[in-house]
PDB file of C-alpha atoms in Angstrom:
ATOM      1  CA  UNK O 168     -21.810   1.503   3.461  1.00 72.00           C
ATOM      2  CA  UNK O 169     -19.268  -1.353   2.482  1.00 77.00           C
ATOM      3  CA  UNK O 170     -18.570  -3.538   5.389  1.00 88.00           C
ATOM      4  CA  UNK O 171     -16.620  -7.151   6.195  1.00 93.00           C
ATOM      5  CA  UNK O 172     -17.526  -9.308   9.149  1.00 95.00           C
ATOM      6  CA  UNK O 173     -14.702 -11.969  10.244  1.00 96.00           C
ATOM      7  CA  UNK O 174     -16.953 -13.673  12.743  1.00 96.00           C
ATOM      8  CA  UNK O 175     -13.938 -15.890  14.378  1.00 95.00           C
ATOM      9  CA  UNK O 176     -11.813 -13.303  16.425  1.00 95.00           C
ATOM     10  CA  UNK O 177      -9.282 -16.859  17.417  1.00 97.00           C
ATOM     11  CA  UNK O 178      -8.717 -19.789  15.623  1.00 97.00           C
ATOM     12  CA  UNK O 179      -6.673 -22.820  17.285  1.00 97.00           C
ATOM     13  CA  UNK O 180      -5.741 -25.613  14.903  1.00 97.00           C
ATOM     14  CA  UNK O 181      -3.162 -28.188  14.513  1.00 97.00           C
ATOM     15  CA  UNK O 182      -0.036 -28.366  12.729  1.00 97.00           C
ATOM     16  CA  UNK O 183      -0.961 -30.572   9.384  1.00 97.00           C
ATOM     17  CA  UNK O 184      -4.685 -29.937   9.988  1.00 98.00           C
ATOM     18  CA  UNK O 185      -6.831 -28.288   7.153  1.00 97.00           C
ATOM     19  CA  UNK O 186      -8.032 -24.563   7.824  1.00 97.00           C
ATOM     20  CA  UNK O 187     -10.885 -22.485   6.839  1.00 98.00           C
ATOM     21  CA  UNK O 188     -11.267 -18.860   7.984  1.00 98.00           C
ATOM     22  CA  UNK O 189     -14.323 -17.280   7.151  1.00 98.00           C
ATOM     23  CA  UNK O 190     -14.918 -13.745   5.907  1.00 97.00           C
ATOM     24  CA  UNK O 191     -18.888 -12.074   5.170  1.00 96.00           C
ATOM     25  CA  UNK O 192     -19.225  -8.645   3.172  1.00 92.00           C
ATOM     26  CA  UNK O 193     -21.973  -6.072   3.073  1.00 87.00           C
ATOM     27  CA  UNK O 194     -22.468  -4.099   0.042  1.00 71.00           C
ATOM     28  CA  UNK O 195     -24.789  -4.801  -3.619  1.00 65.00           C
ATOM     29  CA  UNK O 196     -22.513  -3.982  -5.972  1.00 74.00           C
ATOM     30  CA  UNK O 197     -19.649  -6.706  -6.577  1.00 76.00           C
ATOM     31  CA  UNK O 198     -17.227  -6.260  -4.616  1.00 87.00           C
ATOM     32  CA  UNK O 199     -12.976  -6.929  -5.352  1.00 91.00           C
ATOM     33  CA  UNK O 200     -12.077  -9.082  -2.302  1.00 93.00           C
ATOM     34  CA  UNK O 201      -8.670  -9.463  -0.274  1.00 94.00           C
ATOM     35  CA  UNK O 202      -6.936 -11.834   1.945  1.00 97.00           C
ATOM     36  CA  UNK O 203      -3.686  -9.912   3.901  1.00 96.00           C
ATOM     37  CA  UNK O 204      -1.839 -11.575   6.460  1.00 97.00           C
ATOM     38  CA  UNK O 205       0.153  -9.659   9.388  1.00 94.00           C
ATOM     39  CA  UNK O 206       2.842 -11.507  11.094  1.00 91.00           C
ATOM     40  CA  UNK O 207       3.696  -9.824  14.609  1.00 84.00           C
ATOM     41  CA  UNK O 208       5.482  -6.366  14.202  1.00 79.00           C
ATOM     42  CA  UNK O 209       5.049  -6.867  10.148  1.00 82.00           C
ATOM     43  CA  UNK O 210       3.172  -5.042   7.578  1.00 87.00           C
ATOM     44  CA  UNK O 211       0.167  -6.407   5.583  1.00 92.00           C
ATOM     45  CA  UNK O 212       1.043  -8.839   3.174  1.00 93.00           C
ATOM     46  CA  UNK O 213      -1.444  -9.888   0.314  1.00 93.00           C
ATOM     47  CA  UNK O 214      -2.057 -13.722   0.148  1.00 96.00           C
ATOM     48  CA  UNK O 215      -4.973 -12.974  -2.972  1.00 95.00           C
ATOM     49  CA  UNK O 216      -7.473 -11.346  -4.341  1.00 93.00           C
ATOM     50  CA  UNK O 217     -10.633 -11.384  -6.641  1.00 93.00           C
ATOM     51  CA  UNK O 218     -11.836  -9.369  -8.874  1.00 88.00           C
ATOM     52  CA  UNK O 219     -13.883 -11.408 -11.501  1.00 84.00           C
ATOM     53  CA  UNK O 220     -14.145 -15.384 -13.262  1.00 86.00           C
ATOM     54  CA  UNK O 221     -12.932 -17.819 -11.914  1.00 88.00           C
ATOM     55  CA  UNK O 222     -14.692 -17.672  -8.303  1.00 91.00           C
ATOM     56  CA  UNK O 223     -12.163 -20.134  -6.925  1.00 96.00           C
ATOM     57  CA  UNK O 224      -8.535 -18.161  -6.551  1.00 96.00           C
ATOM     58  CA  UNK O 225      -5.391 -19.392  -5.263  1.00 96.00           C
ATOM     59  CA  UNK O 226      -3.219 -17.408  -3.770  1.00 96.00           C
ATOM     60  CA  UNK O 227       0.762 -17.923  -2.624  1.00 95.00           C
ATOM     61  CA  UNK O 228       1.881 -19.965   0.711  1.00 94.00           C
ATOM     62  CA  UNK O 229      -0.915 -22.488  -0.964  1.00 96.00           C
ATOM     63  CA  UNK O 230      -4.153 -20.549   0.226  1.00 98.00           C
ATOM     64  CA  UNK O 231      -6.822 -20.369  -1.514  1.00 98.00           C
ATOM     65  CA  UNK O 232     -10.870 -18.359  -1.185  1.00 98.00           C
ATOM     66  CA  UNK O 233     -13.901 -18.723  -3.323  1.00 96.00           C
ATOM     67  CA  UNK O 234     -16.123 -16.322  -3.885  1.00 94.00           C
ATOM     68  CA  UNK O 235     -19.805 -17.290  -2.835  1.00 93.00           C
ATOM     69  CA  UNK O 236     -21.938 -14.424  -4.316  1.00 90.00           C
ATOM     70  CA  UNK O 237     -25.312 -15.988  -2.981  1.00 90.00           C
ATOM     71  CA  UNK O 238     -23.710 -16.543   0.700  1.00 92.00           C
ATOM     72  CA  UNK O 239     -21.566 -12.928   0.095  1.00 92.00           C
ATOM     73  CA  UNK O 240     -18.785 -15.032   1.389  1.00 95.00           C
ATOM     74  CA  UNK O 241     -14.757 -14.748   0.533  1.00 97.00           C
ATOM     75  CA  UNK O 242     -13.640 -17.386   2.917  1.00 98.00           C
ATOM     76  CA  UNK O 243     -10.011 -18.554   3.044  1.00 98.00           C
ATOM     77  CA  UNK O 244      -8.787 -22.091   3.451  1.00 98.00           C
ATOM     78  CA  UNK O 245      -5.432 -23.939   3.368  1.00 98.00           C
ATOM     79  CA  UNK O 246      -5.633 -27.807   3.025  1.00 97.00           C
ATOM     80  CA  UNK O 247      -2.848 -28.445   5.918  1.00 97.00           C
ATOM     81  CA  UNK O 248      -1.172 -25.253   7.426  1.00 97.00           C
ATOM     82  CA  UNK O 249       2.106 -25.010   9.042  1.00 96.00           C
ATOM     83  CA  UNK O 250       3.528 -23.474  12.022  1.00 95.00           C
ATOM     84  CA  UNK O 251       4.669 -20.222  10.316  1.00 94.00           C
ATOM     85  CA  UNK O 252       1.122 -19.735   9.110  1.00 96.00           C
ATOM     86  CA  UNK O 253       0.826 -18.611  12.755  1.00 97.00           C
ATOM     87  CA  UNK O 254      -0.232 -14.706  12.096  1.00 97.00           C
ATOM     88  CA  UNK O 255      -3.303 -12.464  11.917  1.00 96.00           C
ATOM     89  CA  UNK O 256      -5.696 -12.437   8.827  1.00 98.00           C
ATOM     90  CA  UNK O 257      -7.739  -9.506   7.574  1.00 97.00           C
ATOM     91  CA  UNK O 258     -10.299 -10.210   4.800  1.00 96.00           C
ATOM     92  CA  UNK O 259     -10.896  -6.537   2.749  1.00 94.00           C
ATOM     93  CA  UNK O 260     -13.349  -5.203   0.649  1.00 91.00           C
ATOM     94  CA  UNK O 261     -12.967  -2.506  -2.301  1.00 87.00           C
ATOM     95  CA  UNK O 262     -15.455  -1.211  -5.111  1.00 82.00           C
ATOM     96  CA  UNK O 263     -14.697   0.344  -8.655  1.00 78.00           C
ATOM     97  CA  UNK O 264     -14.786   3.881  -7.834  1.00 75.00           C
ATOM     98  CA  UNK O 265     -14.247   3.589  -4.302  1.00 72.00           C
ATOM     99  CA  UNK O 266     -10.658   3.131  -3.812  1.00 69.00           C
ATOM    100  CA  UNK O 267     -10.469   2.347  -0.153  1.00 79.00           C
ATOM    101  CA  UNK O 268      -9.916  -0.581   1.247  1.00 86.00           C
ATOM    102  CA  UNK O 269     -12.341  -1.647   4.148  1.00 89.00           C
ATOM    103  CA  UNK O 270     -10.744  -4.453   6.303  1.00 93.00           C
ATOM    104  CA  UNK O 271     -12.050  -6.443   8.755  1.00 94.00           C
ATOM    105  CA  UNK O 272     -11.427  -7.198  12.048  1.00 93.00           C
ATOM    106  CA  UNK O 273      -9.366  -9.658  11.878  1.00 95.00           C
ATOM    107  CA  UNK O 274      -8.465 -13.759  12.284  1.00 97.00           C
ATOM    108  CA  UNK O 275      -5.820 -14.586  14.960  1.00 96.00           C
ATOM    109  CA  UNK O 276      -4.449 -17.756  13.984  1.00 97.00           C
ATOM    110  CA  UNK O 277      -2.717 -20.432  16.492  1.00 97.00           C
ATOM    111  CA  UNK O 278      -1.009 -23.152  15.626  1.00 97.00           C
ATOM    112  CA  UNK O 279      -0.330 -26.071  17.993  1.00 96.00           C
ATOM    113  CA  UNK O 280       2.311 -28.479  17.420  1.00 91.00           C
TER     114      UNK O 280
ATOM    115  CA  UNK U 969      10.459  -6.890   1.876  1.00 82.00           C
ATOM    116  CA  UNK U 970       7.485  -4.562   0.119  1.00 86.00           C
ATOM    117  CA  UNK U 971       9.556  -1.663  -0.739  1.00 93.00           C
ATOM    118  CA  UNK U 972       7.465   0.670   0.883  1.00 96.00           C
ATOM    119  CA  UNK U 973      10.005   2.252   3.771  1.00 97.00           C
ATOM    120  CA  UNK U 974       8.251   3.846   6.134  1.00 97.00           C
ATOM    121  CA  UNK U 975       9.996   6.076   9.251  1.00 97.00           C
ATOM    122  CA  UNK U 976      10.562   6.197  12.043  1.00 97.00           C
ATOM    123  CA  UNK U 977       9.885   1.955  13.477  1.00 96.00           C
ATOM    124  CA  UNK U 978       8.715   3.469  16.974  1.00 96.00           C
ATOM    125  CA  UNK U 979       7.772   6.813  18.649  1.00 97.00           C
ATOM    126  CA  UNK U 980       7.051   7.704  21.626  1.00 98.00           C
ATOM    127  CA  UNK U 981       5.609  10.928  22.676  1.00 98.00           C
ATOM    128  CA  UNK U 982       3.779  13.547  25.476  1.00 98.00           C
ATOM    129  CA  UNK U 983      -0.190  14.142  24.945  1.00 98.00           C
ATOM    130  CA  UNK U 984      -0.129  17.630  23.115  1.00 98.00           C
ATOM    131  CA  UNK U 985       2.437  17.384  20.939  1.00 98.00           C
ATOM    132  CA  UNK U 986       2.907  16.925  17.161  1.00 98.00           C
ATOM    133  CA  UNK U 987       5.103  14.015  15.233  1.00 98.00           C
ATOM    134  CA  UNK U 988       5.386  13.673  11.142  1.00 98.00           C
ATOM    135  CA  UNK U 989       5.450   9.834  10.026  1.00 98.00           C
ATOM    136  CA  UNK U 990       6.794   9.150   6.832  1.00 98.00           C
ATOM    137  CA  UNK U 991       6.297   6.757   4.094  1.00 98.00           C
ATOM    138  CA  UNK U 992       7.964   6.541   0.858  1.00 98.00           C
ATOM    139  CA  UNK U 993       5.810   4.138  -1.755  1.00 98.00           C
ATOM    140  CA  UNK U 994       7.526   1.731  -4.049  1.00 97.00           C
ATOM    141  CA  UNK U 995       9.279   2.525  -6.850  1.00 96.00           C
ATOM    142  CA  UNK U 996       7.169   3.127  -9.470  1.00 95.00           C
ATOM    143  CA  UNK U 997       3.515   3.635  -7.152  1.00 97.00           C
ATOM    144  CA  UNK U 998       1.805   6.695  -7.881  1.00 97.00           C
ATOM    145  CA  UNK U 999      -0.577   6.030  -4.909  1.00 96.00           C
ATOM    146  CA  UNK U1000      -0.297   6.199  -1.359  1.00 97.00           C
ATOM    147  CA  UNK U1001      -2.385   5.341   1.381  1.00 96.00           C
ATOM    148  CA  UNK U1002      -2.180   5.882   5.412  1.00 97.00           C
ATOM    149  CA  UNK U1003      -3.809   3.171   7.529  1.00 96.00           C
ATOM    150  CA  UNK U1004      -4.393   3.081  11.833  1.00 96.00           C
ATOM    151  CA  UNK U1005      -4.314   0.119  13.291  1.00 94.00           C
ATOM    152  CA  UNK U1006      -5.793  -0.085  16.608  1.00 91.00           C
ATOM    153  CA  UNK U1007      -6.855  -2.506  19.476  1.00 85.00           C
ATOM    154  CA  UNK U1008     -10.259  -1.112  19.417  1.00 83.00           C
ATOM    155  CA  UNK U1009     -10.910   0.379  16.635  1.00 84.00           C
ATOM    156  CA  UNK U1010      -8.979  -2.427  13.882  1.00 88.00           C
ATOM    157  CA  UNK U1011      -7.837  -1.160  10.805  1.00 91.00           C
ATOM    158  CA  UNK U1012      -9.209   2.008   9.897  1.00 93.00           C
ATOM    159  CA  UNK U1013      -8.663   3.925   6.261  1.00 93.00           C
ATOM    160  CA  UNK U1014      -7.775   7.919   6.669  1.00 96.00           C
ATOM    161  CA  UNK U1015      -6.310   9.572   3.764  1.00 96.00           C
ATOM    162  CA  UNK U1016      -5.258   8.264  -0.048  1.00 96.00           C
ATOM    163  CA  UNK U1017      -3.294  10.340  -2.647  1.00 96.00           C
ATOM    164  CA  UNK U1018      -2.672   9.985  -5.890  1.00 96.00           C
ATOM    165  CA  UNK U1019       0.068  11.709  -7.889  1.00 96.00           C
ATOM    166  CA  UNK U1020       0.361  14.266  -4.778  1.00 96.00           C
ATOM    167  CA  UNK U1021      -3.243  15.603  -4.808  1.00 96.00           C
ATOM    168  CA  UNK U1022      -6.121  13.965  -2.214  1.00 95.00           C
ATOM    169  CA  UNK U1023      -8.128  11.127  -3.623  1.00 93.00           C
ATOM    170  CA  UNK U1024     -10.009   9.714  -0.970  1.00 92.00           C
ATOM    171  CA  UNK U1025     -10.731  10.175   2.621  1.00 93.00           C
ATOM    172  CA  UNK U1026     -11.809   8.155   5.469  1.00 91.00           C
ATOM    173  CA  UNK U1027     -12.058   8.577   9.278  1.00 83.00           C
ATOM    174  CA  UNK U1028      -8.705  10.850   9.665  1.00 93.00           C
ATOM    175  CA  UNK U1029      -9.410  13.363  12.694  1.00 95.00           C
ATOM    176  CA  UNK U1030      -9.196  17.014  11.895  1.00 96.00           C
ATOM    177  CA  UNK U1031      -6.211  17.209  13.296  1.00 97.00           C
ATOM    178  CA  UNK U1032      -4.492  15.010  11.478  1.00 97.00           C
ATOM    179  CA  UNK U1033      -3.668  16.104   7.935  1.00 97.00           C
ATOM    180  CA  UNK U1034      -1.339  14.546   5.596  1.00 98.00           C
ATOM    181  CA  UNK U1035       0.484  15.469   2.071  1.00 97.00           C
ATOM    182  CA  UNK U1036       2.332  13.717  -0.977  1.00 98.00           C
ATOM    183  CA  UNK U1037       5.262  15.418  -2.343  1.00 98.00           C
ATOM    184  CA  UNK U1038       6.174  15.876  -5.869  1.00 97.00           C
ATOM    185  CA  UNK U1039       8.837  13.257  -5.358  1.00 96.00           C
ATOM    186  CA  UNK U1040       6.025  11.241  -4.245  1.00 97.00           C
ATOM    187  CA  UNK U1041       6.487  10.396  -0.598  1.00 98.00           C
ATOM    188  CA  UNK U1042       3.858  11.118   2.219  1.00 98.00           C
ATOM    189  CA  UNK U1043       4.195  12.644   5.465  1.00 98.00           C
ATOM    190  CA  UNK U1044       1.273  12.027   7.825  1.00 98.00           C
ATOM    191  CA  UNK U1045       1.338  14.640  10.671  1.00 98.00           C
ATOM    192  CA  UNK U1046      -0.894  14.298  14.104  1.00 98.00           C
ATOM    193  CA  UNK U1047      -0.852  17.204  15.790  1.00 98.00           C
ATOM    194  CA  UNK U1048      -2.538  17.986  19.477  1.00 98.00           C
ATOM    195  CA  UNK U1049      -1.676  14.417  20.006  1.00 98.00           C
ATOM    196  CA  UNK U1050      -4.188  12.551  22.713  1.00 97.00           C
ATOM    197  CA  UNK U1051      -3.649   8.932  24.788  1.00 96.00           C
ATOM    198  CA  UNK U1052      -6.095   7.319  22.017  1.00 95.00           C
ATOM    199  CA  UNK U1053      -4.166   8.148  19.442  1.00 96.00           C
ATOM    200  CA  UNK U1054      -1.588   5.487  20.402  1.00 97.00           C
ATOM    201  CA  UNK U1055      -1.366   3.055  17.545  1.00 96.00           C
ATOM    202  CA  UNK U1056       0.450   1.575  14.162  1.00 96.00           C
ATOM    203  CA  UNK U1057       0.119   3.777  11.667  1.00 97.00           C
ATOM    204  CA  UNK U1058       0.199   2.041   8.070  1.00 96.00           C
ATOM    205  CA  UNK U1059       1.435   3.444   4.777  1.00 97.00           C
ATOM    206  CA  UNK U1060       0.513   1.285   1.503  1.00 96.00           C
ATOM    207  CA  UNK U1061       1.276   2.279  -1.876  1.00 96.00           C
ATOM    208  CA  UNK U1062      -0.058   1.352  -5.482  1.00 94.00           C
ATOM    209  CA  UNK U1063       0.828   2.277  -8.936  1.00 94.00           C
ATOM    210  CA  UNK U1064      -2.531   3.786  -9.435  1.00 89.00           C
ATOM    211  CA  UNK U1065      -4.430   3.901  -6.813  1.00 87.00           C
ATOM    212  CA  UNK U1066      -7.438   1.575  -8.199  1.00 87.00           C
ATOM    213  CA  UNK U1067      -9.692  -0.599  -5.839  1.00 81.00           C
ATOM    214  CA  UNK U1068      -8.442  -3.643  -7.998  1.00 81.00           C
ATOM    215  CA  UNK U1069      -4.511  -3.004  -7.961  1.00 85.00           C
ATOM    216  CA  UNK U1070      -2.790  -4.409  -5.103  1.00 87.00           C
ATOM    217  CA  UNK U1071      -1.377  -2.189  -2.650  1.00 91.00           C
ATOM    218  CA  UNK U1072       1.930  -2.718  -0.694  1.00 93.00           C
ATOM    219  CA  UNK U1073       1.815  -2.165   3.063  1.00 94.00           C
ATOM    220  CA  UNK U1074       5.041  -0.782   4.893  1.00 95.00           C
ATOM    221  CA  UNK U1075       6.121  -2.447   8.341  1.00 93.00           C
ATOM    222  CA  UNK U1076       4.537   0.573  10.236  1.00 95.00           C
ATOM    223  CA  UNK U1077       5.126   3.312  12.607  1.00 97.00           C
ATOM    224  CA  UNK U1078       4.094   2.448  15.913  1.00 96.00           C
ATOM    225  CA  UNK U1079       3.014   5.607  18.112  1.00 98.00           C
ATOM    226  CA  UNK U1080       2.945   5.670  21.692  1.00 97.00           C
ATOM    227  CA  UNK U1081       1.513   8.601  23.356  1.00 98.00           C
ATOM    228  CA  UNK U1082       2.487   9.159  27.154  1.00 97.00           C
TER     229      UNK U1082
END
């Protein structure tokens, strides 16, 4: 069975610092990947997504992942964040011909001033 | 805003009883799916439809059940209702319901159970 592992439950990091949240999947065939980030009392948002090429994608609010098929890695990084990047992130996982989305369990991300 | 409306915000409710949540996708989206969001269980998949007939299924409870209408909104009705079942319910929609489109999440009904 499909499966994502985000291995940092809480990240802390400084306003203007660079950021890097890391996301792991399970599964052989390849796999469409997801960022979504969840402000408090919001719905999901999607930040980006691969599918195939280009294993570097950028996504909007200037995030970007790349796609490490030997590491089976989608992790997410942001070259200086900002305090409204403040939120939870959920890397997903999807296959052709299995429509579901499964998510992981989330990045809580704190920003100090 | 995503354009996926989903009602009511909040609800709060006795163990035992039965609520309807509903979502209505964005213009256009043939697909909709129903997320639950909990603290210990994260966000878990239970039902998609496409064009008002089942598509896929995850870990909905049996007595759950849920429906698209020709008009293509979604009603998601727990029934028999239990403290665990406290949570934020998620609708998303898509315009066709592929792993590779990108689905649009509502804001959420959050479910209390007392």
């Amino acid at each position: 069975a499909q499966s994502v592992t985000q291995p940092d439950i809480h990240i802390t990091v400084s306003e203007g610092a660079s950021l890097e949240l890391r996301c792991n999947y399970s599964y052989g065939a390849t796999p469409y990947l997801f960022w979504y980030v969840q402000s408090p009392g919001q719905g999901l948002q999607l930040l980006l997504k691969y599918f195939s090429g280009d294993t570097l994608v950028q996504g909007i609010k200037g995030f970007e992942a790349e796609f490490k098929r030997s590491q089976s890695s989608f992790n997410l990084r942001k070259p200086s964040v900002h305090w409204s990047d403040a939120a939870e992130y959920f890397c997903a996982v999807g296959y052709f011909g299995n429509e579901k989305l499964t998510f992981g369990t989330g990045t809580r991300l704190t920003i100090i001033p | 805003d995503s354009g996926v409306t989903q009602t009511p915000k909040h609800l709060i409710t006795a163990t035992g009883q039965r609520v309807t949540l509903r979502c209505s996708p964005r213009s256009g989206d043939l697909s909709v799916y129903w997320y639950q969001q909990s603290l210990d269980q994260g966000l878990q998949f239970l039902i998609q439809y496409y064009n008002g007939e089942e598509r896929a299924k995850g870990n909905i409870l049996e007595r759950f059940s849920a429906q698209q209408f020709p008009d293509l909104h979604s009603e998601l009705n727990l029934s028999s209702l239990e403290l665990g079942d406290s949570a934020l319910y998620f609708c998303a929609s898509s315009v066709d319901g592929t792993a590779n489109t990108e689905a649009f999440f509502g804001q959420g009904t959050r479910l209390t159970v007392v």
